[in-house]
mmCIF file of C-alpha atoms and ligand atoms in Angstrom:
data_model
loop_
_atom_site.group_PDB
_atom_site.id
_atom_site.type_symbol
_atom_site.label_atom_id
_atom_site.label_comp_id
_atom_site.label_asym_id
_atom_site.label_seq_id
_atom_site.Cartn_x
_atom_site.Cartn_y
_atom_site.Cartn_z
ATOM 1 C CA UNK G 780 -23.955 -9.201 -12.787
ATOM 2 C CA UNK G 781 -21.230 -6.663 -12.204
ATOM 3 C CA UNK G 782 -20.866 -3.722 -9.812
ATOM 4 C CA UNK G 783 -20.114 -0.241 -11.109
ATOM 5 C CA UNK G 784 -20.086 2.943 -9.009
ATOM 6 C CA UNK G 785 -22.830 2.034 -6.579
ATOM 7 C CA UNK G 786 -25.017 -0.137 -8.805
ATOM 8 C CA UNK G 787 -25.314 -3.810 -9.690
ATOM 9 C CA UNK G 788 -26.145 -4.453 -13.344
ATOM 10 C CA UNK G 789 -25.576 -6.890 -16.224
ATOM 11 C CA UNK G 790 -22.136 -6.316 -17.785
ATOM 12 C CA UNK G 791 -23.755 -5.393 -21.131
ATOM 13 C CA UNK G 792 -25.302 -2.353 -19.476
ATOM 14 C CA UNK G 793 -22.116 -1.099 -17.835
ATOM 15 C CA UNK G 794 -20.738 2.126 -19.343
ATOM 16 C CA UNK G 795 -17.565 4.085 -18.587
ATOM 17 C CA UNK G 796 -17.030 7.624 -19.905
ATOM 18 C CA UNK G 797 -14.141 7.784 -22.392
ATOM 19 C CA UNK G 798 -12.394 10.357 -20.186
ATOM 20 C CA UNK G 799 -12.028 7.864 -17.360
ATOM 21 C CA UNK G 800 -8.370 8.075 -16.303
ATOM 22 C CA UNK G 801 -8.222 4.292 -16.321
ATOM 23 C CA UNK G 802 -8.950 4.397 -20.060
ATOM 24 C CA UNK G 803 -6.802 7.452 -20.814
ATOM 25 C CA UNK G 804 -3.760 6.832 -18.584
ATOM 26 C CA UNK G 805 -4.122 3.362 -17.083
ATOM 27 C CA UNK G 806 -4.373 5.380 -13.838
ATOM 28 C CA UNK G 807 -5.752 2.816 -11.424
ATOM 29 C CA UNK G 808 -5.143 -0.355 -9.455
ATOM 30 C CA UNK G 809 -6.819 -3.743 -9.224
ATOM 31 C CA UNK G 810 -7.099 -7.027 -7.376
ATOM 32 C CA UNK G 811 -8.038 -10.553 -8.404
ATOM 33 C CA UNK G 812 -9.566 -12.577 -5.580
ATOM 34 C CA UNK G 813 -10.387 -16.276 -5.888
ATOM 35 C CA UNK G 814 -13.668 -17.487 -4.398
ATOM 36 C CA UNK G 815 -14.075 -21.141 -3.432
ATOM 37 C CA UNK G 816 -17.536 -22.469 -2.539
ATOM 38 C CA UNK G 817 -18.735 -18.837 -2.463
ATOM 39 C CA UNK G 818 -16.103 -17.798 0.096
ATOM 40 C CA UNK G 819 -13.410 -15.292 -0.879
ATOM 41 C CA UNK G 820 -9.974 -16.787 -0.200
ATOM 42 C CA UNK G 821 -7.553 -14.656 1.880
ATOM 43 C CA UNK G 822 -9.823 -11.616 1.565
ATOM 44 C CA UNK G 823 -8.135 -9.616 4.341
ATOM 45 C CA UNK G 824 -4.771 -10.014 2.614
ATOM 46 C CA UNK G 825 -6.166 -8.951 -0.770
ATOM 47 C CA UNK G 826 -7.781 -5.868 0.776
ATOM 48 C CA UNK G 827 -4.529 -5.033 2.520
ATOM 49 C CA UNK G 828 -2.647 -5.269 -0.786
ATOM 50 C CA UNK G 829 -5.330 -3.116 -2.435
ATOM 51 C CA UNK G 830 -4.652 -0.475 0.227
ATOM 52 C CA UNK G 831 -0.909 -0.735 -0.485
ATOM 53 C CA UNK G 832 -1.557 -0.236 -4.220
ATOM 54 C CA UNK G 833 -3.893 2.714 -3.594
ATOM 55 C CA UNK G 834 -1.321 4.294 -1.262
ATOM 56 C CA UNK G 835 1.313 3.703 -3.954
ATOM 57 C CA UNK G 836 -0.651 5.788 -6.485
ATOM 58 C CA UNK G 837 -1.897 8.289 -3.862
ATOM 59 C CA UNK G 838 -5.571 7.509 -4.328
ATOM 60 C CA UNK G 839 -7.751 7.319 -1.246
ATOM 61 C CA UNK G 840 -9.620 4.107 -0.670
ATOM 62 C CA UNK G 841 -13.264 4.637 -1.649
ATOM 63 C CA UNK G 842 -14.442 1.910 0.749
ATOM 64 C CA UNK G 843 -13.723 0.496 4.169
ATOM 65 C CA UNK G 844 -12.838 -3.187 4.385
ATOM 66 C CA UNK G 845 -16.327 -4.012 5.614
ATOM 67 C CA UNK G 846 -17.901 -2.123 2.692
ATOM 68 C CA UNK G 847 -15.651 -3.994 0.239
ATOM 69 C CA UNK G 848 -16.519 -7.227 1.930
ATOM 70 C CA UNK G 849 -20.245 -6.571 1.657
ATOM 71 C CA UNK G 850 -20.004 -5.519 -2.027
ATOM 72 C CA UNK G 851 -18.046 -8.655 -2.843
ATOM 73 C CA UNK G 852 -20.501 -10.827 -0.948
ATOM 74 C CA UNK G 853 -23.433 -9.342 -2.881
ATOM 75 C CA UNK G 854 -21.626 -9.899 -6.165
ATOM 76 C CA UNK G 855 -20.780 -13.494 -5.275
ATOM 77 C CA UNK G 856 -24.472 -14.087 -4.479
ATOM 78 C CA UNK G 857 -25.541 -12.497 -7.777
ATOM 79 C CA UNK G 858 -23.403 -14.910 -9.817
ATOM 80 C CA UNK G 859 -23.981 -18.589 -10.507
ATOM 81 C CA UNK G 860 -20.648 -20.325 -9.974
ATOM 82 C CA UNK G 861 -19.601 -21.796 -6.656
ATOM 83 C CA UNK G 862 -15.998 -20.963 -7.484
ATOM 84 C CA UNK G 863 -15.449 -17.476 -8.866
ATOM 85 C CA UNK G 864 -12.680 -15.099 -9.737
ATOM 86 C CA UNK G 865 -13.460 -11.570 -8.548
ATOM 87 C CA UNK G 866 -11.838 -8.717 -10.438
ATOM 88 C CA UNK G 867 -11.909 -5.433 -8.538
ATOM 89 C CA UNK G 868 -10.703 -2.209 -10.095
ATOM 90 C CA UNK G 869 -10.402 1.405 -8.887
ATOM 91 C CA UNK G 870 -9.372 4.286 -11.149
ATOM 92 C CA UNK G 871 -8.806 7.983 -10.439
ATOM 93 C CA UNK G 872 -12.145 8.775 -12.076
ATOM 94 C CA UNK G 873 -13.326 10.901 -14.963
ATOM 95 C CA UNK G 874 -11.685 14.254 -15.742
ATOM 96 C CA UNK G 875 -10.470 16.402 -18.635
ATOM 97 C CA UNK G 876 -7.244 14.865 -19.941
ATOM 98 C CA UNK G 877 -4.318 16.238 -17.940
ATOM 99 C CA UNK G 878 -1.573 14.118 -16.404
ATOM 100 C CA UNK G 879 -1.716 15.828 -12.994
ATOM 101 C CA UNK G 880 -4.319 14.558 -10.501
ATOM 102 C CA UNK G 881 -7.771 16.144 -10.922
ATOM 103 C CA UNK G 882 -9.369 17.765 -7.851
ATOM 104 C CA UNK G 883 -12.657 16.682 -6.356
ATOM 105 C CA UNK G 884 -13.219 13.742 -8.685
ATOM 106 C CA UNK G 885 -14.857 10.526 -7.480
ATOM 107 C CA UNK G 886 -12.916 7.333 -8.261
ATOM 108 C CA UNK G 887 -14.438 4.743 -10.575
ATOM 109 C CA UNK G 888 -15.111 1.437 -8.825
ATOM 110 C CA UNK G 889 -15.756 -1.642 -10.907
ATOM 111 C CA UNK G 890 -16.084 -5.260 -9.756
ATOM 112 C CA UNK G 891 -16.859 -8.271 -11.921
ATOM 113 C CA UNK G 892 -17.008 -11.975 -11.303
ATOM 114 C CA UNK G 893 -16.101 -14.786 -13.659
ATOM 115 C CA UNK G 894 -16.221 -18.522 -13.050
ATOM 116 C CA UNK G 895 -12.906 -19.577 -11.521
ATOM 117 C CA UNK G 896 -11.210 -21.984 -13.897
ATOM 118 C CA UNK G 897 -8.300 -23.560 -12.083
ATOM 119 C CA UNK G 898 -5.748 -25.447 -14.216
ATOM 120 C CA UNK G 899 -7.022 -28.760 -15.614
ATOM 121 C CA UNK G 900 -5.465 -32.001 -14.347
ATOM 122 C CA UNK G 901 -3.830 -32.782 -17.709
ATOM 123 C CA UNK G 902 -1.802 -29.569 -17.512
ATOM 124 C CA UNK G 903 -0.819 -30.250 -13.920
ATOM 125 C CA UNK G 904 0.311 -33.735 -14.909
ATOM 126 C CA UNK G 905 2.568 -32.562 -17.742
ATOM 127 C CA UNK G 906 3.438 -29.090 -16.540
ATOM 128 C CA UNK G 907 3.643 -26.057 -18.789
ATOM 129 C CA UNK G 908 6.290 -24.375 -20.913
ATOM 130 C CA UNK G 909 7.783 -20.968 -20.144
ATOM 131 C CA UNK G 910 10.379 -18.699 -21.694
ATOM 132 C CA UNK G 911 12.803 -16.342 -20.005
ATOM 133 C CA UNK G 912 12.547 -12.668 -20.877
ATOM 134 C CA UNK G 913 14.083 -9.404 -19.779
ATOM 135 C CA UNK G 914 11.967 -7.654 -17.187
ATOM 136 C CA UNK G 915 11.430 -4.266 -18.814
ATOM 137 C CA UNK G 916 8.701 -3.030 -16.462
ATOM 138 C CA UNK G 917 8.847 0.002 -14.174
ATOM 139 C CA UNK G 918 10.400 0.002 -10.696
ATOM 140 C CA UNK G 919 7.125 -0.193 -8.741
ATOM 141 C CA UNK G 920 5.983 -3.701 -9.606
ATOM 142 C CA UNK G 921 4.766 -4.022 -5.986
ATOM 143 C CA UNK G 922 1.783 -1.858 -7.021
ATOM 144 C CA UNK G 923 -0.954 -3.904 -8.695
ATOM 145 C CA UNK G 924 -1.481 -1.266 -11.387
ATOM 146 C CA UNK G 925 -3.998 -1.658 -14.217
ATOM 147 C CA UNK G 926 -1.397 -0.286 -16.653
ATOM 148 C CA UNK G 927 -0.169 -3.723 -17.723
ATOM 149 C CA UNK G 928 1.243 -3.086 -21.192
ATOM 150 C CA UNK G 929 4.698 -4.597 -20.500
ATOM 151 C CA UNK G 930 3.057 -7.636 -18.868
ATOM 152 C CA UNK G 931 0.722 -8.002 -21.850
ATOM 153 C CA UNK G 932 3.632 -7.882 -24.316
ATOM 154 C CA UNK G 933 5.757 -10.296 -22.272
ATOM 155 C CA UNK G 934 2.921 -12.777 -21.899
ATOM 156 C CA UNK G 935 2.198 -12.597 -25.628
ATOM 157 C CA UNK G 936 5.889 -13.199 -26.343
ATOM 158 C CA UNK G 937 5.538 -16.416 -24.324
ATOM 159 C CA UNK G 938 2.361 -17.435 -26.178
ATOM 160 C CA UNK G 939 4.011 -16.723 -29.551
ATOM 161 C CA UNK G 940 6.803 -19.152 -28.595
ATOM 162 C CA UNK G 941 4.275 -21.842 -27.694
ATOM 163 C CA UNK G 942 4.755 -21.240 -23.954
ATOM 164 C CA UNK G 943 2.339 -20.143 -21.252
ATOM 165 C CA UNK G 944 4.376 -17.779 -19.123
ATOM 166 C CA UNK G 945 7.444 -15.547 -19.251
ATOM 167 C CA UNK G 946 9.900 -15.866 -16.361
ATOM 168 C CA UNK G 947 11.308 -12.377 -15.939
ATOM 169 C CA UNK G 948 14.971 -11.614 -15.325
ATOM 170 C CA UNK G 949 16.361 -8.246 -14.289
ATOM 171 C CA UNK G 950 20.087 -7.564 -13.865
ATOM 172 C CA UNK G 951 20.915 -11.264 -13.633
ATOM 173 C CA UNK G 952 18.177 -12.144 -11.112
ATOM 174 C CA UNK G 953 14.672 -13.534 -11.369
ATOM 175 C CA UNK G 954 11.830 -11.213 -10.426
ATOM 176 C CA UNK G 955 8.526 -13.006 -11.182
ATOM 177 C CA UNK G 956 6.323 -14.091 -14.084
ATOM 178 C CA UNK G 957 4.395 -11.808 -16.453
ATOM 179 C CA UNK G 958 1.241 -12.614 -14.422
ATOM 180 C CA UNK G 959 2.482 -14.875 -11.620
ATOM 181 C CA UNK G 960 5.150 -15.324 -8.958
ATOM 182 C CA UNK G 961 7.915 -17.847 -9.608
ATOM 183 C CA UNK G 962 9.698 -20.248 -7.256
ATOM 184 C CA UNK G 963 12.501 -22.611 -8.136
ATOM 185 C CA UNK G 964 13.781 -25.778 -6.477
ATOM 186 C CA UNK G 965 17.516 -26.372 -6.269
ATOM 187 C CA UNK G 966 19.175 -29.083 -4.176
ATOM 188 C CA UNK G 967 15.824 -30.010 -2.612
ATOM 189 C CA UNK G 968 15.356 -26.438 -1.371
ATOM 190 C CA UNK G 969 12.481 -24.217 -2.439
ATOM 191 C CA UNK G 970 13.869 -20.790 -3.366
ATOM 192 C CA UNK G 971 11.725 -17.647 -3.468
ATOM 193 C CA UNK G 972 12.890 -14.151 -4.388
ATOM 194 C CA UNK G 973 12.344 -11.700 -1.507
ATOM 195 C CA UNK G 974 9.430 -9.290 -1.833
ATOM 196 C CA UNK G 975 10.537 -5.860 -2.969
ATOM 197 C CA UNK G 976 9.540 -3.121 -5.413
ATOM 198 C CA UNK G 977 10.477 -5.348 -8.391
ATOM 199 C CA UNK G 978 7.679 -7.885 -7.905
ATOM 200 C CA UNK G 979 4.076 -8.153 -6.858
ATOM 201 C CA UNK G 980 3.725 -9.428 -3.287
ATOM 202 C CA UNK G 981 1.614 -12.424 -4.273
ATOM 203 C CA UNK G 982 -1.058 -13.725 -1.950
ATOM 204 C CA UNK G 983 -0.503 -17.263 -3.277
ATOM 205 C CA UNK G 984 3.261 -16.737 -2.857
ATOM 206 C CA UNK G 985 2.612 -16.084 0.850
ATOM 207 C CA UNK G 986 0.435 -19.180 1.179
ATOM 208 C CA UNK G 987 3.158 -21.329 -0.417
ATOM 209 C CA UNK G 988 5.831 -19.988 1.932
ATOM 210 C CA UNK G 989 3.542 -20.462 4.934
ATOM 211 C CA UNK G 990 2.860 -24.056 3.854
ATOM 212 C CA UNK G 991 6.587 -24.641 3.425
ATOM 213 C CA UNK G 992 7.260 -23.290 6.934
ATOM 214 C CA UNK G 993 4.387 -25.187 8.546
ATOM 215 C CA UNK G 994 5.212 -28.516 6.921
ATOM 216 C CA UNK G 995 8.984 -28.159 7.225
ATOM 217 C CA UNK G 996 9.760 -28.073 3.535
ATOM 218 C CA UNK G 997 13.273 -26.730 3.198
ATOM 219 C CA UNK G 998 13.046 -23.210 1.793
ATOM 220 C CA UNK G 999 14.960 -19.970 1.518
ATOM 221 C CA UNK G 1000 13.806 -16.484 0.653
ATOM 222 C CA UNK G 1001 16.710 -14.915 -1.188
ATOM 223 C CA UNK G 1002 17.702 -13.486 -4.546
ATOM 224 C CA UNK G 1003 17.597 -16.181 -7.239
ATOM 225 C CA UNK G 1004 20.141 -15.796 -10.031
ATOM 226 C CA UNK G 1005 19.525 -16.314 -13.722
ATOM 227 C CA UNK G 1006 21.977 -19.250 -13.630
ATOM 228 C CA UNK G 1007 19.961 -20.918 -10.853
ATOM 229 C CA UNK G 1008 16.775 -20.504 -12.887
ATOM 230 C CA UNK G 1009 18.386 -22.024 -15.972
ATOM 231 C CA UNK G 1010 19.719 -24.988 -13.983
ATOM 232 C CA UNK G 1011 16.764 -25.431 -11.617
ATOM 233 C CA UNK G 1012 15.512 -28.903 -10.674
ATOM 234 C CA UNK G 1013 11.930 -27.569 -10.560
ATOM 235 C CA UNK G 1014 10.209 -24.293 -11.384
ATOM 236 C CA UNK G 1015 6.753 -23.413 -10.048
ATOM 237 C CA UNK G 1016 4.431 -20.554 -10.800
ATOM 238 C CA UNK G 1017 1.756 -19.267 -8.449
ATOM 239 C CA UNK G 1018 -1.241 -16.990 -8.826
ATOM 240 C CA UNK G 1019 -4.727 -16.602 -7.415
ATOM 241 C CA UNK G 1020 -6.359 -18.078 -10.508
ATOM 242 C CA UNK G 1021 -3.717 -20.639 -11.472
ATOM 243 C CA UNK G 1022 -2.898 -21.670 -7.884
ATOM 244 C CA UNK G 1023 0.375 -23.635 -8.179
ATOM 245 C CA UNK G 1024 1.598 -24.975 -11.519
ATOM 246 C CA UNK G 1025 4.774 -26.754 -12.550
ATOM 247 C CA UNK G 1026 6.903 -25.263 -15.327
ATOM 248 C CA UNK G 1027 8.511 -28.272 -16.973
ATOM 249 C CA UNK G 1028 10.090 -26.642 -20.034
ATOM 250 C CA UNK G 1029 12.082 -23.437 -20.082
ATOM 251 C CA UNK G 1030 13.273 -21.866 -23.330
ATOM 252 C CA UNK G 1031 12.506 -25.143 -25.106
ATOM 253 C CA UNK G 1032 14.594 -27.298 -22.721
ATOM 254 C CA UNK G 1033 13.314 -29.642 -20.009
ATOM 255 C CA UNK G 1034 13.410 -28.362 -16.423
ATOM 256 C CA UNK G 1035 15.047 -31.113 -14.309
ATOM 257 C CA UNK G 1036 13.759 -34.385 -15.728
ATOM 258 C CA UNK G 1037 11.027 -32.535 -17.644
ATOM 259 C CA UNK G 1038 8.245 -33.764 -15.321
ATOM 260 C CA UNK G 1039 6.492 -32.054 -12.412
ATOM 261 C CA UNK G 1040 8.768 -32.520 -9.392
ATOM 262 C CA UNK G 1041 8.282 -33.801 -5.869
ATOM 263 C CA UNK G 1042 8.205 -30.368 -4.232
ATOM 264 C CA UNK G 1043 5.475 -29.314 -6.666
ATOM 265 C CA UNK G 1044 3.429 -32.442 -5.895
ATOM 266 C CA UNK G 1045 3.737 -31.898 -2.142
ATOM 267 C CA UNK G 1046 2.940 -28.183 -2.240
ATOM 268 C CA UNK G 1047 0.051 -28.678 -4.637
ATOM 269 C CA UNK G 1048 -1.659 -31.221 -2.414
ATOM 270 C CA UNK G 1049 -1.001 -29.147 0.729
ATOM 271 C CA UNK G 1050 -2.516 -26.143 -1.031
ATOM 272 C CA UNK G 1051 -5.648 -28.097 -1.992
ATOM 273 C CA UNK G 1052 -5.969 -29.429 1.540
ATOM 274 C CA UNK G 1053 -5.525 -25.956 3.026
ATOM 275 C CA UNK G 1054 -8.178 -24.547 0.660
ATOM 276 C CA UNK G 1055 -10.654 -27.195 1.791
ATOM 277 C CA UNK G 1056 -9.935 -26.514 5.457
ATOM 278 C CA UNK G 1057 -10.519 -22.786 4.998
ATOM 279 C CA UNK G 1058 -13.693 -23.356 2.953
ATOM 280 C CA UNK G 1059 -15.093 -25.568 5.673
ATOM 281 C CA UNK G 1060 -14.520 -22.738 8.140
ATOM 282 C CA UNK G 1061 -11.360 -24.226 9.611
ATOM 283 C CA UNK G 1062 -8.295 -22.399 10.806
ATOM 284 C CA UNK G 1063 -6.976 -20.016 8.144
ATOM 285 C CA UNK G 1064 -3.711 -19.099 9.857
ATOM 286 C CA UNK G 1065 -0.751 -21.114 8.773
ATOM 287 C CA UNK G 1066 2.085 -18.999 10.040
ATOM 288 C CA UNK G 1067 4.558 -21.277 11.759
ATOM 289 C CA UNK G 1068 7.902 -20.582 13.348
ATOM 290 C CA UNK G 1069 10.587 -20.788 10.697
HETATM 291 N N1 PDD W 1609 -2.134 -11.725 -11.411
HETATM 292 N N2 PDD W 1609 2.772 -11.228 -10.223
HETATM 293 C C1 PDD W 1609 2.044 -10.640 -11.182
HETATM 294 C C2 PDD W 1609 2.695 -9.704 -12.125
HETATM 295 C C3 PDD W 1609 0.658 -10.941 -11.269
HETATM 296 O O1 PDD W 1609 -0.079 -10.345 -12.226
HETATM 297 C C4 PDD W 1609 0.087 -11.873 -10.362
HETATM 298 C C5 PDD W 1609 -1.371 -12.243 -10.394
HETATM 299 C C6 PDD W 1609 0.907 -12.462 -9.384
HETATM 300 C C7 PDD W 1609 0.372 -13.444 -8.378
HETATM 301 O O2 PDD W 1609 -0.276 -12.798 -7.302
HETATM 302 P P1 PDD W 1609 -1.479 -13.511 -6.515
HETATM 303 O O3 PDD W 1609 -0.966 -14.791 -5.998
HETATM 304 O O4 PDD W 1609 -1.808 -12.544 -5.425
HETATM 305 O O5 PDD W 1609 -2.602 -13.691 -7.508
HETATM 306 C C8 PDD W 1609 2.246 -12.096 -9.340
HETATM 307 C C9 PDD W 1609 -3.567 -11.820 -11.441
HETATM 308 C C10 PDD W 1609 -4.122 -13.156 -11.098
HETATM 309 C C11 PDD W 1609 -4.064 -11.247 -12.753
HETATM 310 O O6 PDD W 1609 -3.543 -10.202 -13.138
HETATM 311 O O7 PDD W 1609 -4.989 -11.802 -13.356
#
């Protein structure tokens, strides 16, 4: 079952008019929210980022947080999997094609759920390959926009080179991945680029930094240079669906010793433990004094 503009229905029955501005202009924003044991993970944070994206494209939020929460809950119930990946999407609605905003048009709201397929153990044990690529996206990558053409092309460039992700570099510094945030480890310190308009403020990124602070893993939030990426001891990617994964090859060369590193192992198990605590209704806050 999916949700579209007020109704729940099978996805085969869902129809969008061709003049939807999402279809015509990519004029909309989205969220991907992981659900573990039927509980949305970090929902408040995802809804807050949705608001930031909507504000960024000057579209008013069609729902309050409690309405979103109830819609998501109904959709989770209507789907079979215990662990799901919710995709939530709001566009500026249907109107005659004209770049300027239409007046008095209702936004299109679409939510679907898919089974959440976290990375298999074999991949976590070997790590994945990535390539570096020039970040040629716009200057508002903090908005989770549905217009993802550069991300699509960058990700495909990675796939065509037998890799899974593109690590993006802009003006000599790392921004993020084509569909993930990227951390590196250098001299036993976890390095994360600071959130700004050049990257998506990842929810998993926040969890990783909170875990690092809580469990006293040495870390710094600062600009990470291309040289540091190319000579990193470890590289990690994070996203809501892929959680934390080790990148063990970059541009065809091994990262560090070519195996998942110690910081990855520690963060991965802390992340799994934290997930379980939250699912069992335990304390969700992790924020510790730095
Ligand atoms: N993408 N950066 C980009 C460009 C992303 O597309 C994503 C996630 C992230 C990670 O953010 P988070 O930890 O909040 O998922 C960073 C989602 C999963 C997607 O487009 O499918």
